[in-house]
Amino acid sequence: PSIGVVIPAAGRGTRAGAGCQKAYRRIAGNTVINRVLKLFRSWKTDCPIIVVHHPDDTALLDASVDRDANIYTTIGGDDRPASVLQGLRFLASLDQSPSHVFIHDAARPFAPHQVLNRVYECIVKEPTVGVIPAITVSDTLKKTDSNGLITATVPRDGLSRAQTPQAFELQIILDAHERAALSSTEYTDDASLFEELGLPVRIVAGDAQNIKLTYLEDFEEADRSLRLRNN
Ligand code: C5P
């Protein structure tokens, strides 16, 4: 299979503190988005990568990334699926559009190459099956009411936390996103679109390092540990 990458980076990042779009923040001297680009570039040297950004962030993006001829940018939408759809349309419109796409959150700069390899190996074996990395839940899960009091303990058997990159045959996930754009369901990842259509999605082992930077503390912690490792 041939691979392209879509990176939704058009969120506003409000949970990480006012005024900071998380993809453009620097950790240990390098922007989060540039770290994501480097992790894919050092894995597949010439695959097309589409960065989907907010219209207000064009200058910020230009100042944040080391471009090459196969890195493209396009404008996103109001929510994550709308942004992913723009990226998929762009990828499919390229002259040499790839057979498969890896969709990866801009906020996950620490995905190890082993995770990318595990996802890729599945695509090679079963090209029409979607693949996502995930880690099984080890904590006990509690449901709470609006006063913070526990209302239930949720059995964790068979539960996993989904990560990215999530990989699919380009045309199938593009069609699924075109359809989803017409519905009012809120999707927080791409595999759920496959699931809703009854299409198979396989889980491979994710990695605890592959966190989604969300809160201010996530950035502070990442900055500290990268500086310790001189990275
Ligand atoms: O908000 P959440 O953490 O789920 O965002 C996941 C990813 O989706 C982030 O990389 C964010 O930039 C992206 N996103 C987007 N367009 C939006 C909202 C989120 O590309 N409108």
Tab-separated table of C-alpha atoms and ligand atoms in Angstrom:
chain	number	residue	atom	x	y	z
A	1	PRO	CA	0.000	0.000	0.000
A	2	SER	CA	0.996	3.623	-0.482
A	3	ILE	CA	0.561	5.985	2.455
A	4	GLY	CA	-0.487	9.609	2.913
A	5	VAL	CA	-0.883	11.409	6.227
A	6	VAL	CA	-3.607	13.830	7.332
A	7	ILE	CA	-2.927	15.895	10.455
A	8	PRO	CA	-5.929	17.781	11.852
A	9	ALA	CA	-4.429	20.849	13.573
A	10	ALA	CA	-7.318	23.292	13.287
A	11	GLY	CA	-8.559	23.107	16.892
A	12	ARG	CA	-8.432	26.099	19.194
A	13	GLY	CA	-6.898	24.204	22.129
A	14	THR	CA	-8.990	26.013	24.728
A	15	ARG	CA	-8.413	23.341	27.392
A	16	ALA	CA	-4.681	24.103	27.396
A	17	GLY	CA	-5.204	27.704	28.523
A	18	ALA	CA	-6.358	30.908	26.873
A	19	GLY	CA	-4.793	32.007	23.621
A	20	CYS	CA	-2.633	28.986	22.948
A	21	GLN	CA	-3.279	26.836	19.913
A	22	LYS	CA	-1.561	23.706	21.094
A	23	ALA	CA	-0.012	22.633	17.785
A	24	TYR	CA	2.074	25.803	17.665
A	25	ARG	CA	3.350	25.762	21.220
A	26	ARG	CA	7.001	24.956	21.677
A	27	ILE	CA	8.144	22.129	23.855
A	28	ALA	CA	11.861	21.995	24.533
A	29	GLY	CA	12.402	24.543	21.732
A	30	ASN	CA	10.462	22.868	18.921
A	31	THR	CA	6.790	23.329	18.011
A	32	VAL	CA	4.398	20.437	18.574
A	33	ILE	CA	3.356	20.404	14.900
A	34	ASN	CA	6.957	20.344	13.707
A	35	ARG	CA	7.648	17.394	15.999
A	36	VAL	CA	4.688	15.554	14.453
A	37	LEU	CA	5.931	16.272	10.918
A	38	LYS	CA	9.406	15.064	11.833
A	39	LEU	CA	8.113	11.837	13.298
A	40	PHE	CA	6.351	10.975	10.024
A	41	ARG	CA	9.192	12.270	7.820
A	42	SER	CA	11.767	10.162	9.610
A	43	TRP	CA	9.455	7.151	9.143
A	44	LYS	CA	8.418	7.533	5.463
A	45	THR	CA	10.686	9.990	3.715
A	46	ASP	CA	8.484	11.053	0.811
A	47	CYS	CA	4.814	10.404	1.617
A	48	PRO	CA	2.404	13.327	1.176
A	49	ILE	CA	1.449	14.989	4.464
A	50	ILE	CA	-1.555	17.308	4.676
A	51	VAL	CA	-1.670	19.694	7.643
A	52	VAL	CA	-5.196	20.984	8.248
A	53	HIS	CA	-5.153	24.355	9.984
A	54	HIS	CA	-7.421	27.170	11.140
A	55	PRO	CA	-7.701	30.139	8.717
A	56	ASP	CA	-6.295	32.485	11.408
A	57	ASP	CA	-3.173	30.343	11.855
A	58	THR	CA	-1.640	30.519	8.364
A	59	ALA	CA	1.293	32.745	9.395
A	60	LEU	CA	1.796	30.831	12.631
A	61	LEU	CA	1.946	27.550	10.738
A	62	ASP	CA	4.477	28.906	8.252
A	63	ALA	CA	6.668	30.045	11.118
A	64	SER	CA	6.310	26.724	12.933
A	65	VAL	CA	7.238	24.037	10.423
A	66	ASP	CA	10.158	22.979	8.271
A	67	ARG	CA	8.439	22.490	4.918
A	68	ASP	CA	9.355	20.123	2.124
A	69	ALA	CA	7.783	19.546	-1.294
A	70	ASN	CA	5.419	16.844	-0.007
A	71	ILE	CA	4.007	18.804	2.903
A	72	TYR	CA	0.731	20.522	1.985
A	73	THR	CA	-1.614	22.706	3.998
A	74	THR	CA	-5.342	23.243	3.787
A	75	ILE	CA	-8.007	25.017	5.863
A	76	GLY	CA	-10.076	23.021	8.383
A	77	GLY	CA	-13.648	23.236	9.643
A	78	ASP	CA	-15.648	23.836	12.820
A	79	ASP	CA	-15.030	20.452	14.411
A	80	ARG	CA	-12.476	17.677	14.089
A	81	PRO	CA	-14.417	15.565	11.531
A	82	ALA	CA	-14.943	18.635	9.335
A	83	SER	CA	-11.193	19.308	9.438
A	84	VAL	CA	-10.307	15.683	8.674
A	85	LEU	CA	-12.723	15.734	5.721
A	86	GLN	CA	-10.898	18.732	4.223
A	87	GLY	CA	-7.579	16.928	4.612
A	88	LEU	CA	-8.897	13.725	3.021
A	89	ARG	CA	-10.371	15.626	0.069
A	90	PHE	CA	-7.023	17.339	-0.473
A	91	LEU	CA	-5.112	14.051	-0.291
A	92	ALA	CA	-7.502	12.335	-2.721
A	93	SER	CA	-7.143	15.216	-5.192
A	94	LEU	CA	-3.362	14.822	-5.525
A	95	ASP	CA	-2.079	13.432	-8.840
A	96	GLN	CA	-0.471	10.482	-7.107
A	97	SER	CA	-3.013	9.962	-4.347
A	98	PRO	CA	-2.091	7.093	-1.995
A	99	SER	CA	-4.177	3.959	-1.377
A	100	HIS	CA	-4.210	4.485	2.408
A	101	VAL	CA	-4.246	7.333	4.892
A	102	PHE	CA	-2.872	7.681	8.409
A	103	ILE	CA	-4.922	10.258	10.325
A	104	HIS	CA	-2.951	11.629	13.266
A	105	ASP	CA	-3.797	14.295	15.864
A	106	ALA	CA	-1.478	17.298	15.750
A	107	ALA	CA	-1.430	17.114	19.536
A	108	ARG	CA	0.347	13.712	19.672
A	109	PRO	CA	4.021	14.424	18.975
A	110	PHE	CA	5.369	11.353	20.789
A	111	ALA	CA	3.964	8.438	18.735
A	112	PRO	CA	6.867	5.949	18.570
A	113	HIS	CA	7.832	4.471	15.189
A	114	GLN	CA	7.006	1.015	16.594
A	115	VAL	CA	3.352	2.080	16.822
A	116	LEU	CA	3.383	3.376	13.225
A	117	ASN	CA	4.967	0.083	12.126
A	118	ARG	CA	2.319	-1.995	13.914
A	119	VAL	CA	-0.455	-0.027	12.228
A	120	TYR	CA	1.271	-0.295	8.834
A	121	GLU	CA	1.779	-4.066	9.131
A	122	CYS	CA	-1.973	-4.521	9.626
A	123	ILE	CA	-2.734	-2.437	6.530
A	124	VAL	CA	-0.362	-4.635	4.525
A	125	LYS	CA	-2.103	-7.828	5.721
A	126	GLU	CA	-5.710	-6.628	5.592
A	127	PRO	CA	-5.924	-3.538	3.366
A	128	THR	CA	-9.663	-2.956	3.742
A	129	VAL	CA	-9.733	-3.240	7.554
A	130	GLY	CA	-9.283	-0.025	9.567
A	131	VAL	CA	-6.523	-0.018	12.212
A	132	ILE	CA	-6.085	1.979	15.395
A	133	PRO	CA	-3.543	1.872	18.219
A	134	ALA	CA	-5.089	1.659	21.673
A	135	ILE	CA	-4.171	0.777	25.235
A	136	THR	CA	-6.274	-1.308	27.551
A	137	VAL	CA	-7.750	0.429	30.553
A	138	SER	CA	-6.051	-0.503	33.829
A	139	ASP	CA	-7.722	1.956	36.214
A	140	THR	CA	-11.154	1.341	37.746
A	141	LEU	CA	-13.691	3.528	35.949
A	142	LYS	CA	-16.220	5.643	37.843
A	143	LYS	CA	-19.239	7.496	36.561
A	144	THR	CA	-20.200	10.632	38.511
A	145	ASP	CA	-23.155	12.988	38.753
A	146	SER	CA	-22.943	16.774	38.482
A	147	ASN	CA	-22.044	17.019	42.220
A	148	GLY	CA	-19.004	14.828	41.736
A	149	LEU	CA	-20.566	11.886	43.539
A	150	ILE	CA	-20.127	8.396	42.121
A	151	THR	CA	-23.212	6.894	40.536
A	152	ALA	CA	-21.666	3.719	39.099
A	153	THR	CA	-18.514	1.670	38.631
A	154	VAL	CA	-18.132	0.832	34.950
A	155	PRO	CA	-16.734	-2.652	34.182
A	156	ARG	CA	-13.418	-2.095	32.403
A	157	ASP	CA	-13.321	-5.520	30.738
A	158	GLY	CA	-12.726	-5.164	27.033
A	159	LEU	CA	-12.280	-1.370	27.257
A	160	SER	CA	-9.404	0.386	25.487
A	161	ARG	CA	-8.311	3.996	25.064
A	162	ALA	CA	-8.043	4.931	21.395
A	163	GLN	CA	-4.940	6.732	20.126
A	164	THR	CA	-3.800	7.869	16.687
A	165	PRO	CA	-2.541	7.379	13.963
A	166	GLN	CA	-5.666	5.630	12.738
A	167	ALA	CA	-5.298	4.115	9.264
A	168	PHE	CA	-7.842	3.340	6.553
A	169	GLU	CA	-8.208	2.829	2.839
A	170	LEU	CA	-8.398	6.423	1.607
A	171	GLN	CA	-11.512	6.130	-0.538
A	172	ILE	CA	-13.541	4.288	2.130
A	173	ILE	CA	-12.778	6.743	4.941
A	174	LEU	CA	-13.293	9.692	2.595
A	175	ASP	CA	-16.755	8.389	1.641
A	176	ALA	CA	-17.544	7.759	5.329
A	177	HIS	CA	-16.555	11.327	6.234
A	178	GLU	CA	-18.576	12.775	3.336
A	179	ARG	CA	-21.617	10.944	4.733
A	180	ALA	CA	-20.880	11.848	8.353
A	181	ALA	CA	-20.706	15.518	7.390
A	182	LEU	CA	-24.416	15.327	6.570
A	183	SER	CA	-25.400	13.862	9.959
A	184	SER	CA	-25.517	15.489	13.386
A	185	THR	CA	-23.632	12.741	15.259
A	186	GLU	CA	-20.502	13.962	17.069
A	187	TYR	CA	-17.476	11.801	16.320
A	188	THR	CA	-14.322	12.112	18.422
A	189	ASP	CA	-12.204	9.776	16.294
A	190	ASP	CA	-12.195	8.381	12.761
A	191	ALA	CA	-12.628	4.692	13.553
A	192	SER	CA	-16.117	5.433	14.915
A	193	LEU	CA	-17.234	6.331	11.379
A	194	PHE	CA	-16.103	2.896	10.175
A	195	GLU	CA	-17.814	1.219	13.133
A	196	GLU	CA	-21.076	2.989	12.412
A	197	LEU	CA	-21.055	1.677	8.848
A	198	GLY	CA	-20.429	-1.854	10.144
A	199	LEU	CA	-16.907	-1.897	8.679
A	200	PRO	CA	-14.190	-3.776	10.604
A	201	VAL	CA	-11.534	-1.959	12.635
A	202	ARG	CA	-8.644	-3.742	14.311
A	203	ILE	CA	-6.815	-2.616	17.448
A	204	VAL	CA	-3.033	-2.873	17.723
A	205	ALA	CA	-0.986	-2.078	20.818
A	206	GLY	CA	-0.604	1.653	21.341
A	207	ASP	CA	2.005	3.188	23.637
A	208	ALA	CA	1.755	5.050	26.938
A	209	GLN	CA	4.187	7.652	25.535
A	210	ASN	CA	1.741	8.521	22.760
A	211	ILE	CA	-0.247	11.032	24.823
A	212	LYS	CA	-2.521	13.732	23.423
A	213	LEU	CA	-1.292	17.056	24.799
A	214	THR	CA	-4.473	18.609	26.157
A	215	TYR	CA	-3.946	20.543	29.382
A	216	LEU	CA	-1.306	23.100	30.338
A	217	GLU	CA	0.270	20.543	32.693
A	218	ASP	CA	0.729	18.115	29.769
A	219	PHE	CA	2.923	20.689	28.014
A	220	GLU	CA	4.907	21.493	31.149
A	221	GLU	CA	5.530	17.820	31.855
A	222	ALA	CA	6.518	17.095	28.218
A	223	ASP	CA	8.863	20.087	28.209
A	224	ARG	CA	10.564	18.945	31.421
A	225	SER	CA	11.078	15.361	30.334
A	226	LEU	CA	12.342	16.277	26.831
A	227	ARG	CA	14.869	18.725	28.301
A	228	LEU	CA	16.085	16.029	30.689
A	229	ARG	CA	16.694	13.782	27.678
A	230	ASN	CA	18.178	16.641	25.598
A	231	ASN	CA	15.555	16.135	22.962
B	1	C5P	O1	-10.094	18.674	20.645
B	1	C5P	P1	-9.325	17.419	20.441
B	1	C5P	O2	-8.193	17.295	21.439
B	1	C5P	O3	-10.134	16.175	20.313
B	1	C5P	O4	-8.609	17.630	19.032
B	1	C5P	C1	-7.931	16.599	18.410
B	1	C5P	C2	-7.244	17.128	17.160
B	1	C5P	O5	-8.220	17.612	16.235
B	1	C5P	C3	-6.296	18.289	17.464
B	1	C5P	O6	-5.080	18.043	16.762
B	1	C5P	C4	-7.048	19.500	16.917
B	1	C5P	O7	-6.203	20.521	16.411
B	1	C5P	C5	-7.870	18.894	15.779
B	1	C5P	N1	-9.072	19.702	15.451
B	1	C5P	C6	-9.218	20.203	14.156
B	1	C5P	N2	-10.300	20.995	13.835
B	1	C5P	C7	-11.216	21.316	14.768
B	1	C5P	C8	-11.089	20.805	16.091
B	1	C5P	C9	-10.012	19.980	16.413
B	1	C5P	O8	-8.374	19.940	13.298
B	1	C5P	N3	-12.214	22.128	14.417
